[in-house]
PDB file of C-alpha atoms in Angstrom:
ATOM      1  CA  UNK A   1       0.000   0.000   0.000  1.00 65.00           C
ATOM      2  CA  UNK A   2       1.148   3.536  -0.742  1.00 87.00           C
ATOM      3  CA  UNK A   3      -0.662   6.792  -0.021  1.00 92.00           C
ATOM      4  CA  UNK A   4       0.538   9.962  -1.674  1.00 93.00           C
ATOM      5  CA  UNK A   5      -0.589  13.531  -2.412  1.00 95.00           C
ATOM      6  CA  UNK A   6      -2.513  13.958  -5.651  1.00 97.00           C
ATOM      7  CA  UNK A   7      -0.394  15.828  -8.192  1.00 96.00           C
ATOM      8  CA  UNK A   8      -2.602  16.640 -11.226  1.00 98.00           C
ATOM      9  CA  UNK A   9      -3.451  20.177 -10.146  1.00 98.00           C
ATOM     10  CA  UNK A  10      -4.348  22.950 -12.583  1.00 98.00           C
ATOM     11  CA  UNK A  11      -3.713  26.676 -12.524  1.00 98.00           C
ATOM     12  CA  UNK A  12      -6.863  28.480 -11.350  1.00 97.00           C
ATOM     13  CA  UNK A  13      -6.078  31.398 -13.679  1.00 96.00           C
ATOM     14  CA  UNK A  14      -5.572  29.648 -17.030  1.00 95.00           C
ATOM     15  CA  UNK A  15      -6.279  25.935 -16.435  1.00 96.00           C
ATOM     16  CA  UNK A  16      -2.754  24.866 -17.375  1.00 98.00           C
ATOM     17  CA  UNK A  17      -1.123  21.998 -15.437  1.00 98.00           C
ATOM     18  CA  UNK A  18       0.710  22.991 -12.271  1.00 98.00           C
ATOM     19  CA  UNK A  19       4.113  21.557 -11.400  1.00 97.00           C
ATOM     20  CA  UNK A  20       5.650  21.566  -7.913  1.00 93.00           C
ATOM     21  CA  UNK A  21       8.874  23.539  -7.886  1.00 91.00           C
ATOM     22  CA  UNK A  22      10.582  24.053  -4.548  1.00 90.00           C
ATOM     23  CA  UNK A  23       8.171  25.806  -2.221  1.00 94.00           C
ATOM     24  CA  UNK A  24       5.578  26.644  -4.881  1.00 97.00           C
ATOM     25  CA  UNK A  25       3.377  25.270  -7.655  1.00 98.00           C
ATOM     26  CA  UNK A  26       3.903  26.855 -11.086  1.00 97.00           C
ATOM     27  CA  UNK A  27       2.312  26.684 -14.536  1.00 97.00           C
ATOM     28  CA  UNK A  28       3.957  27.173 -17.925  1.00 96.00           C
ATOM     29  CA  UNK A  29       2.581  30.731 -18.170  1.00 96.00           C
ATOM     30  CA  UNK A  30       4.551  31.721 -15.091  1.00 95.00           C
ATOM     31  CA  UNK A  31       1.770  31.835 -12.528  1.00 97.00           C
ATOM     32  CA  UNK A  32       3.142  30.775  -9.155  1.00 97.00           C
ATOM     33  CA  UNK A  33       1.382  29.720  -5.945  1.00 97.00           C
ATOM     34  CA  UNK A  34       3.363  29.418  -2.733  1.00 97.00           C
ATOM     35  CA  UNK A  35       3.078  26.386  -0.463  1.00 95.00           C
ATOM     36  CA  UNK A  36       2.204  27.598   3.040  1.00 95.00           C
ATOM     37  CA  UNK A  37       4.292  26.520   5.999  1.00 93.00           C
ATOM     38  CA  UNK A  38       1.444  24.218   7.088  1.00 92.00           C
ATOM     39  CA  UNK A  39       1.778  22.334   3.787  1.00 93.00           C
ATOM     40  CA  UNK A  40      -1.200  23.554   1.754  1.00 96.00           C
ATOM     41  CA  UNK A  41      -1.502  25.780  -1.329  1.00 97.00           C
ATOM     42  CA  UNK A  42      -4.056  28.517  -1.917  1.00 97.00           C
ATOM     43  CA  UNK A  43      -5.535  28.172  -5.420  1.00 97.00           C
ATOM     44  CA  UNK A  44      -8.502  30.482  -4.848  1.00 96.00           C
ATOM     45  CA  UNK A  45      -7.869  33.743  -6.737  1.00 91.00           C
ATOM     46  CA  UNK A  46      -9.221  36.835  -5.071  1.00 84.00           C
ATOM     47  CA  UNK A  47     -11.531  37.474  -8.021  1.00 75.00           C
ATOM     48  CA  UNK A  48     -13.235  34.132  -7.336  1.00 69.00           C
ATOM     49  CA  UNK A  49     -14.047  35.028  -3.733  1.00 72.00           C
ATOM     50  CA  UNK A  50     -17.474  36.290  -2.730  1.00 72.00           C
ATOM     51  CA  UNK A  51     -16.144  37.559   0.604  1.00 79.00           C
ATOM     52  CA  UNK A  52     -12.793  38.283   2.190  1.00 77.00           C
ATOM     53  CA  UNK A  53     -12.915  35.091   4.275  1.00 80.00           C
ATOM     54  CA  UNK A  54     -15.259  32.580   2.563  1.00 88.00           C
ATOM     55  CA  UNK A  55     -16.374  29.237   3.948  1.00 91.00           C
ATOM     56  CA  UNK A  56     -16.424  27.945   7.490  1.00 93.00           C
ATOM     57  CA  UNK A  57     -14.976  30.135  10.216  1.00 93.00           C
ATOM     58  CA  UNK A  58     -12.116  29.141  12.478  1.00 95.00           C
ATOM     59  CA  UNK A  59     -14.627  28.449  15.268  1.00 94.00           C
ATOM     60  CA  UNK A  60     -16.776  26.189  13.078  1.00 95.00           C
ATOM     61  CA  UNK A  61     -13.738  24.262  11.871  1.00 96.00           C
ATOM     62  CA  UNK A  62     -12.482  23.686  15.425  1.00 97.00           C
ATOM     63  CA  UNK A  63     -15.912  22.469  16.552  1.00 96.00           C
ATOM     64  CA  UNK A  64     -16.181  20.063  13.597  1.00 96.00           C
ATOM     65  CA  UNK A  65     -12.691  18.704  14.211  1.00 97.00           C
ATOM     66  CA  UNK A  66     -13.447  17.919  17.866  1.00 97.00           C
ATOM     67  CA  UNK A  67     -16.818  16.359  17.036  1.00 97.00           C
ATOM     68  CA  UNK A  68     -15.606  14.178  14.166  1.00 97.00           C
ATOM     69  CA  UNK A  69     -12.423  13.090  15.928  1.00 96.00           C
ATOM     70  CA  UNK A  70     -14.595  11.846  18.797  1.00 97.00           C
ATOM     71  CA  UNK A  71     -15.956   9.228  16.366  1.00 97.00           C
ATOM     72  CA  UNK A  72     -19.621  10.235  16.306  1.00 98.00           C
ATOM     73  CA  UNK A  73     -19.783  10.040  12.502  1.00 98.00           C
ATOM     74  CA  UNK A  74     -17.482   7.049  12.113  1.00 98.00           C
ATOM     75  CA  UNK A  75     -20.306   4.895  10.651  1.00 98.00           C
ATOM     76  CA  UNK A  76     -20.678   7.479   7.870  1.00 98.00           C
ATOM     77  CA  UNK A  77     -16.947   7.452   7.176  1.00 98.00           C
ATOM     78  CA  UNK A  78     -16.928   3.638   7.103  1.00 97.00           C
ATOM     79  CA  UNK A  79     -19.871   3.492   4.684  1.00 98.00           C
ATOM     80  CA  UNK A  80     -18.269   6.031   2.349  1.00 97.00           C
ATOM     81  CA  UNK A  81     -14.928   4.222   2.320  1.00 96.00           C
ATOM     82  CA  UNK A  82     -16.707   0.963   1.547  1.00 95.00           C
ATOM     83  CA  UNK A  83     -18.620   2.608  -1.312  1.00 95.00           C
ATOM     84  CA  UNK A  84     -15.373   3.960  -2.785  1.00 94.00           C
ATOM     85  CA  UNK A  85     -13.574   0.637  -2.722  1.00 92.00           C
ATOM     86  CA  UNK A  86     -16.565  -1.395  -3.887  1.00 89.00           C
ATOM     87  CA  UNK A  87     -16.874   0.748  -7.011  1.00 82.00           C
ATOM     88  CA  UNK A  88     -13.216   1.124  -7.818  1.00 74.00           C
ATOM     89  CA  UNK A  89     -12.385  -2.566  -7.496  1.00 71.00           C
ATOM     90  CA  UNK A  90     -14.549  -3.124 -10.561  1.00 64.00           C
ATOM     91  CA  UNK A  91     -13.473  -0.016 -12.490  1.00 61.00           C
ATOM     92  CA  UNK A  92      -9.704  -0.034 -11.914  1.00 57.00           C
ATOM     93  CA  UNK A  93      -7.083  -2.725 -12.212  1.00 55.00           C
ATOM     94  CA  UNK A  94      -5.953  -4.445  -9.033  1.00 54.00           C
ATOM     95  CA  UNK A  95      -2.652  -2.584  -8.786  1.00 60.00           C
ATOM     96  CA  UNK A  96      -3.749   0.770 -10.263  1.00 79.00           C
ATOM     97  CA  UNK A  97      -3.482   3.909  -8.193  1.00 89.00           C
ATOM     98  CA  UNK A  98      -6.845   5.281  -7.031  1.00 94.00           C
ATOM     99  CA  UNK A  99      -7.120   9.064  -7.077  1.00 96.00           C
ATOM    100  CA  UNK A 100      -9.760  10.717  -4.882  1.00 97.00           C
ATOM    101  CA  UNK A 101     -10.843  14.300  -4.203  1.00 98.00           C
ATOM    102  CA  UNK A 102     -12.848  15.356  -1.167  1.00 98.00           C
ATOM    103  CA  UNK A 103     -14.605  18.465  -2.507  1.00 98.00           C
ATOM    104  CA  UNK A 104     -15.332  20.418   0.656  1.00 97.00           C
ATOM    105  CA  UNK A 105     -12.914  18.435   2.805  1.00 97.00           C
ATOM    106  CA  UNK A 106     -13.212  20.398   6.029  1.00 96.00           C
ATOM    107  CA  UNK A 107     -10.484  19.235   8.374  1.00 95.00           C
ATOM    108  CA  UNK A 108      -9.791  16.132   6.242  1.00 96.00           C
ATOM    109  CA  UNK A 109     -11.603  13.628   8.451  1.00 97.00           C
ATOM    110  CA  UNK A 110     -13.142  11.563   5.647  1.00 97.00           C
ATOM    111  CA  UNK A 111      -9.913  11.389   3.619  1.00 96.00           C
ATOM    112  CA  UNK A 112      -8.031  10.179   6.692  1.00 95.00           C
ATOM    113  CA  UNK A 113     -10.713   7.532   7.221  1.00 95.00           C
ATOM    114  CA  UNK A 114     -10.340   6.459   3.585  1.00 95.00           C
ATOM    115  CA  UNK A 115      -6.574   6.183   3.987  1.00 93.00           C
ATOM    116  CA  UNK A 116      -6.993   4.112   7.157  1.00 92.00           C
ATOM    117  CA  UNK A 117      -9.452   1.750   5.447  1.00 92.00           C
ATOM    118  CA  UNK A 118      -7.465   1.009   2.287  1.00 88.00           C
ATOM    119  CA  UNK A 119      -6.185  -2.536   1.772  1.00 82.00           C
ATOM    120  CA  UNK A 120      -2.482  -3.297   1.575  1.00 78.00           C
ATOM    121  CA  UNK A 121      -2.747  -3.962  -2.177  1.00 79.00           C
ATOM    122  CA  UNK A 122      -4.193  -0.573  -3.174  1.00 84.00           C
ATOM    123  CA  UNK A 123      -2.414   2.742  -3.750  1.00 91.00           C
ATOM    124  CA  UNK A 124      -4.140   6.057  -3.110  1.00 94.00           C
ATOM    125  CA  UNK A 125      -3.507   9.580  -4.373  1.00 96.00           C
ATOM    126  CA  UNK A 126      -5.540  11.989  -2.240  1.00 97.00           C
ATOM    127  CA  UNK A 127      -6.634  15.609  -2.574  1.00 98.00           C
ATOM    128  CA  UNK A 128      -8.572  17.648  -0.052  1.00 98.00           C
ATOM    129  CA  UNK A 129     -10.082  20.950  -1.170  1.00 98.00           C
ATOM    130  CA  UNK A 130     -12.130  23.514   0.718  1.00 97.00           C
ATOM    131  CA  UNK A 131     -13.024  27.151   0.219  1.00 96.00           C
ATOM    132  CA  UNK A 132     -12.243  27.822   3.910  1.00 96.00           C
ATOM    133  CA  UNK A 133      -8.561  28.487   4.513  1.00 96.00           C
ATOM    134  CA  UNK A 134      -9.113  27.628   8.193  1.00 96.00           C
ATOM    135  CA  UNK A 135     -10.391  24.178   7.262  1.00 97.00           C
ATOM    136  CA  UNK A 136      -7.492  23.480   4.908  1.00 97.00           C
ATOM    137  CA  UNK A 137      -4.948  24.741   7.430  1.00 96.00           C
ATOM    138  CA  UNK A 138      -6.388  22.391  10.040  1.00 96.00           C
ATOM    139  CA  UNK A 139      -6.359  19.448   7.624  1.00 96.00           C
ATOM    140  CA  UNK A 140      -2.772  20.092   6.575  1.00 95.00           C
ATOM    141  CA  UNK A 141      -1.597  20.421  10.177  1.00 93.00           C
ATOM    142  CA  UNK A 142      -2.937  16.932  10.946  1.00 90.00           C
ATOM    143  CA  UNK A 143      -1.065  15.390   8.024  1.00 87.00           C
ATOM    144  CA  UNK A 144       2.413  13.866   8.369  1.00 74.00           C
ATOM    145  CA  UNK A 145       4.863  16.564   7.257  1.00 68.00           C
ATOM    146  CA  UNK A 146       7.612  14.034   6.522  1.00 65.00           C
ATOM    147  CA  UNK A 147       5.412  11.825   4.339  1.00 72.00           C
ATOM    148  CA  UNK A 148       2.166  13.751   3.681  1.00 77.00           C
ATOM    149  CA  UNK A 149      -0.819  11.627   2.665  1.00 88.00           C
ATOM    150  CA  UNK A 150      -2.775  14.274   0.774  1.00 94.00           C
ATOM    151  CA  UNK A 151      -2.488  17.453  -1.223  1.00 96.00           C
ATOM    152  CA  UNK A 152      -4.386  20.207   0.585  1.00 97.00           C
ATOM    153  CA  UNK A 153      -5.795  23.076  -1.440  1.00 98.00           C
ATOM    154  CA  UNK A 154      -7.851  26.180  -0.766  1.00 98.00           C
ATOM    155  CA  UNK A 155     -10.184  26.320  -3.753  1.00 97.00           C
ATOM    156  CA  UNK A 156     -13.761  26.394  -4.975  1.00 96.00           C
ATOM    157  CA  UNK A 157     -15.991  23.597  -6.261  1.00 96.00           C
ATOM    158  CA  UNK A 158     -17.202  26.073  -8.877  1.00 95.00           C
ATOM    159  CA  UNK A 159     -13.741  26.192 -10.468  1.00 96.00           C
ATOM    160  CA  UNK A 160     -11.806  23.143  -9.351  1.00 98.00           C
ATOM    161  CA  UNK A 161      -8.032  23.635  -9.806  1.00 98.00           C
ATOM    162  CA  UNK A 162      -7.751  20.048 -11.057  1.00 98.00           C
ATOM    163  CA  UNK A 163      -6.790  18.710 -14.477  1.00 98.00           C
ATOM    164  CA  UNK A 164      -9.632  17.244 -16.531  1.00 98.00           C
ATOM    165  CA  UNK A 165     -10.323  13.474 -16.432  1.00 98.00           C
ATOM    166  CA  UNK A 166      -7.723  12.932 -13.719  1.00 98.00           C
ATOM    167  CA  UNK A 167      -9.754  11.521 -10.820  1.00 98.00           C
ATOM    168  CA  UNK A 168     -11.281   8.122 -10.063  1.00 96.00           C
ATOM    169  CA  UNK A 169     -13.483   9.397  -7.252  1.00 97.00           C
ATOM    170  CA  UNK A 170     -15.004  12.613  -5.922  1.00 98.00           C
ATOM    171  CA  UNK A 171     -16.550  12.859  -2.454  1.00 98.00           C
ATOM    172  CA  UNK A 172     -19.095  15.560  -1.611  1.00 98.00           C
ATOM    173  CA  UNK A 173     -19.881  15.277   2.107  1.00 97.00           C
ATOM    174  CA  UNK A 174     -22.845  17.443   3.157  1.00 95.00           C
ATOM    175  CA  UNK A 175     -21.459  19.967   0.682  1.00 91.00           C
ATOM    176  CA  UNK A 176     -22.356  21.982  -2.363  1.00 90.00           C
ATOM    177  CA  UNK A 177     -22.076  19.873  -5.521  1.00 95.00           C
ATOM    178  CA  UNK A 178     -21.094  21.486  -8.803  1.00 96.00           C
ATOM    179  CA  UNK A 179     -21.867  18.644 -11.171  1.00 97.00           C
ATOM    180  CA  UNK A 180     -20.349  20.142 -14.306  1.00 97.00           C
ATOM    181  CA  UNK A 181     -17.012  20.484 -12.545  1.00 98.00           C
ATOM    182  CA  UNK A 182     -17.226  17.044 -10.963  1.00 98.00           C
ATOM    183  CA  UNK A 183     -17.956  15.576 -14.398  1.00 98.00           C
ATOM    184  CA  UNK A 184     -15.007  17.431 -15.899  1.00 98.00           C
ATOM    185  CA  UNK A 185     -12.397  16.206 -13.414  1.00 98.00           C
ATOM    186  CA  UNK A 186     -13.618  12.586 -13.189  1.00 98.00           C
ATOM    187  CA  UNK A 187     -12.371   9.905 -15.554  1.00 97.00           C
ATOM    188  CA  UNK A 188     -15.034   8.049 -17.560  1.00 96.00           C
ATOM    189  CA  UNK A 189     -16.357   5.408 -15.185  1.00 95.00           C
ATOM    190  CA  UNK A 190     -15.261   7.410 -12.164  1.00 96.00           C
ATOM    191  CA  UNK A 191     -17.604   7.714  -9.205  1.00 97.00           C
ATOM    192  CA  UNK A 192     -19.147  10.681  -7.398  1.00 97.00           C
ATOM    193  CA  UNK A 193     -20.251   9.855  -3.868  1.00 97.00           C
ATOM    194  CA  UNK A 194     -22.578  12.335  -2.178  1.00 97.00           C
ATOM    195  CA  UNK A 195     -23.638  12.263   1.440  1.00 97.00           C
ATOM    196  CA  UNK A 196     -26.680  14.377   2.240  1.00 95.00           C
ATOM    197  CA  UNK A 197     -28.931  14.762   5.255  1.00 94.00           C
ATOM    198  CA  UNK A 198     -32.102  12.698   5.285  1.00 94.00           C
ATOM    199  CA  UNK A 199     -35.452  14.008   6.585  1.00 92.00           C
ATOM    200  CA  UNK A 200     -34.885  12.703  10.104  1.00 94.00           C
ATOM    201  CA  UNK A 201     -31.303  13.918  10.490  1.00 95.00           C
ATOM    202  CA  UNK A 202     -30.755  15.485  13.934  1.00 95.00           C
ATOM    203  CA  UNK A 203     -34.515  15.828  14.303  1.00 94.00           C
ATOM    204  CA  UNK A 204     -34.376  15.858  18.104  1.00 95.00           C
ATOM    205  CA  UNK A 205     -31.997  18.833  18.145  1.00 94.00           C
ATOM    206  CA  UNK A 206     -34.024  20.678  15.532  1.00 93.00           C
ATOM    207  CA  UNK A 207     -37.148  20.167  17.655  1.00 92.00           C
ATOM    208  CA  UNK A 208     -35.416  22.076  20.451  1.00 92.00           C
ATOM    209  CA  UNK A 209     -33.852  24.988  18.574  1.00 92.00           C
ATOM    210  CA  UNK A 210     -36.711  25.849  16.199  1.00 90.00           C
ATOM    211  CA  UNK A 211     -40.158  27.070  17.317  1.00 82.00           C
ATOM    212  CA  UNK A 212     -41.774  24.919  14.635  1.00 77.00           C
ATOM    213  CA  UNK A 213     -40.464  22.532  12.022  1.00 68.00           C
ATOM    214  CA  UNK A 214     -41.664  22.676   8.460  1.00 67.00           C
ATOM    215  CA  UNK A 215     -42.972  19.463   6.992  1.00 60.00           C
ATOM    216  CA  UNK A 216     -40.150  17.664   5.240  1.00 61.00           C
ATOM    217  CA  UNK A 217     -40.352  17.704   1.469  1.00 60.00           C
ATOM    218  CA  UNK A 218     -38.001  14.991   0.450  1.00 57.00           C
ATOM    219  CA  UNK A 219     -37.427  14.515  -3.251  1.00 62.00           C
ATOM    220  CA  UNK A 220     -35.213  12.337  -5.352  1.00 64.00           C
ATOM    221  CA  UNK A 221     -31.792  13.865  -5.982  1.00 61.00           C
ATOM    222  CA  UNK A 222     -31.251  15.898  -9.121  1.00 72.00           C
ATOM    223  CA  UNK A 223     -30.094  13.735 -12.028  1.00 85.00           C
ATOM    224  CA  UNK A 224     -26.931  15.526 -13.123  1.00 92.00           C
ATOM    225  CA  UNK A 225     -25.846  15.697 -16.724  1.00 91.00           C
ATOM    226  CA  UNK A 226     -22.941  13.401 -17.515  1.00 93.00           C
ATOM    227  CA  UNK A 227     -23.750  10.897 -14.781  1.00 96.00           C
ATOM    228  CA  UNK A 228     -25.791   7.771 -14.272  1.00 95.00           C
ATOM    229  CA  UNK A 229     -27.036   6.766 -10.848  1.00 94.00           C
ATOM    230  CA  UNK A 230     -25.519   3.641  -9.344  1.00 94.00           C
ATOM    231  CA  UNK A 231     -27.558   3.447  -6.168  1.00 93.00           C
ATOM    232  CA  UNK A 232     -28.786   5.140  -3.015  1.00 95.00           C
ATOM    233  CA  UNK A 233     -28.079   3.830   0.472  1.00 95.00           C
ATOM    234  CA  UNK A 234     -29.843   5.009   3.621  1.00 96.00           C
ATOM    235  CA  UNK A 235     -27.806   5.065   6.817  1.00 98.00           C
ATOM    236  CA  UNK A 236     -29.651   5.633  10.075  1.00 98.00           C
ATOM    237  CA  UNK A 237     -28.528   5.168  13.671  1.00 98.00           C
ATOM    238  CA  UNK A 238     -29.014   6.628  17.153  1.00 98.00           C
ATOM    239  CA  UNK A 239     -26.312   8.841  18.619  1.00 97.00           C
ATOM    240  CA  UNK A 240     -26.107   9.851  22.285  1.00 97.00           C
ATOM    241  CA  UNK A 241     -24.143  12.940  23.268  1.00 97.00           C
ATOM    242  CA  UNK A 242     -23.567  12.978  26.990  1.00 95.00           C
ATOM    243  CA  UNK A 243     -21.696  16.218  27.540  1.00 92.00           C
ATOM    244  CA  UNK A 244     -22.412  19.859  26.867  1.00 94.00           C
ATOM    245  CA  UNK A 245     -19.261  20.450  24.806  1.00 96.00           C
ATOM    246  CA  UNK A 246     -20.138  17.779  22.237  1.00 97.00           C
ATOM    247  CA  UNK A 247     -23.675  19.171  21.901  1.00 96.00           C
ATOM    248  CA  UNK A 248     -22.291  22.688  21.462  1.00 95.00           C
ATOM    249  CA  UNK A 249     -19.762  21.495  18.879  1.00 96.00           C
ATOM    250  CA  UNK A 250     -22.442  19.735  16.857  1.00 96.00           C
ATOM    251  CA  UNK A 251     -24.626  22.830  16.815  1.00 94.00           C
ATOM    252  CA  UNK A 252     -21.783  25.200  15.896  1.00 94.00           C
ATOM    253  CA  UNK A 253     -20.539  22.998  13.045  1.00 93.00           C
ATOM    254  CA  UNK A 254     -23.936  22.958  11.315  1.00 90.00           C
ATOM    255  CA  UNK A 255     -25.953  25.710   9.605  1.00 88.00           C
ATOM    256  CA  UNK A 256     -28.582  25.251  12.338  1.00 88.00           C
ATOM    257  CA  UNK A 257     -26.539  27.421  14.719  1.00 86.00           C
ATOM    258  CA  UNK A 258     -27.037  30.460  12.491  1.00 84.00           C
ATOM    259  CA  UNK A 259     -30.607  29.632  11.517  1.00 87.00           C
ATOM    260  CA  UNK A 260     -31.829  29.055  15.071  1.00 88.00           C
ATOM    261  CA  UNK A 261     -33.470  31.767  17.120  1.00 87.00           C
ATOM    262  CA  UNK A 262     -31.713  33.209  20.156  1.00 90.00           C
ATOM    263  CA  UNK A 263     -34.202  31.331  22.338  1.00 92.00           C
ATOM    264  CA  UNK A 264     -33.412  28.111  20.492  1.00 91.00           C
ATOM    265  CA  UNK A 265     -29.673  28.501  21.002  1.00 91.00           C
ATOM    266  CA  UNK A 266     -30.249  29.215  24.688  1.00 93.00           C
ATOM    267  CA  UNK A 267     -32.280  26.010  25.047  1.00 93.00           C
ATOM    268  CA  UNK A 268     -29.499  24.016  23.399  1.00 92.00           C
ATOM    269  CA  UNK A 269     -26.857  25.642  25.610  1.00 92.00           C
ATOM    270  CA  UNK A 270     -28.334  24.147  28.803  1.00 94.00           C
ATOM    271  CA  UNK A 271     -28.511  20.579  27.449  1.00 94.00           C
ATOM    272  CA  UNK A 272     -26.235  18.083  29.145  1.00 94.00           C
ATOM    273  CA  UNK A 273     -27.338  14.979  27.248  1.00 97.00           C
ATOM    274  CA  UNK A 274     -29.343  14.208  24.139  1.00 97.00           C
ATOM    275  CA  UNK A 275     -30.016  11.188  21.964  1.00 98.00           C
ATOM    276  CA  UNK A 276     -30.173  12.062  18.278  1.00 97.00           C
ATOM    277  CA  UNK A 277     -31.077  10.360  15.040  1.00 98.00           C
ATOM    278  CA  UNK A 278     -28.383  10.346  12.385  1.00 98.00           C
ATOM    279  CA  UNK A 279     -30.184   9.963   9.060  1.00 98.00           C
ATOM    280  CA  UNK A 280     -28.174  10.322   5.859  1.00 97.00           C
ATOM    281  CA  UNK A 281     -28.335   9.179   2.251  1.00 96.00           C
ATOM    282  CA  UNK A 282     -25.272   8.019   0.350  1.00 97.00           C
ATOM    283  CA  UNK A 283     -25.850   8.551  -3.363  1.00 96.00           C
ATOM    284  CA  UNK A 284     -23.429   7.097  -5.926  1.00 96.00           C
ATOM    285  CA  UNK A 285     -23.130   8.472  -9.464  1.00 96.00           C
ATOM    286  CA  UNK A 286     -20.949   7.093 -12.266  1.00 96.00           C
ATOM    287  CA  UNK A 287     -19.342   9.414 -14.812  1.00 96.00           C
ATOM    288  CA  UNK A 288     -20.486   8.276 -18.237  1.00 95.00           C
TER     289      UNK A 288
END
């Protein structure tokens, strides 16, 4: 088994291949992007930003890191890793390197889980990308600086700094899919794996923080151009949080914290224990 950083990056300004050169990545046109001391590269041009500090805040990233590292979403990580390897064992040769992008990687939790789950016979080339520099910094800091497992990039799903037809797999974990870009960077036969919240996800917490809950309108996922659906898996389990910090971290790492009323956040702040329903759908799409 070997795990290495994905190398087929593209210049976000002109789309030309990037080549690592010393402490930077450069394209043939002379555009250069420095590698930060934490080990990541920022490939999000200022003209592609909608704010000065897009994506999750430092506080949200820290809360998500604590929550995920405590193992509460390990069943999701296990199911995603299994879905990746089940698909790729049929689409790639036994000894071929498997390249995978986590588009919206956060602190890199799901890529680390994928690396930990890989068999001894398979090689991985991994790329984590997020629009939040705080998320990518955190992910890069947790990587091994002597033998890094992933390339870590600040970038946008809307303009992925990745060479076309270079990936076997794209993960989109509770994120914002940009199907045209996912289709562009995936090889024919490559797989897109989406994880999205089901109608019952965290229902017990939502009952507390919102005055009323709207009736769930659950519909089949959009059928994106360039893909064919391989299957949909429902994953549902009970999760008990028995300390206030874990409850606070879960709330802060989700959009519910900002959508909730002040009264709702105050009710959540006094909780010391809660049993929640985790309800997610894992949708697999093949690039045609």
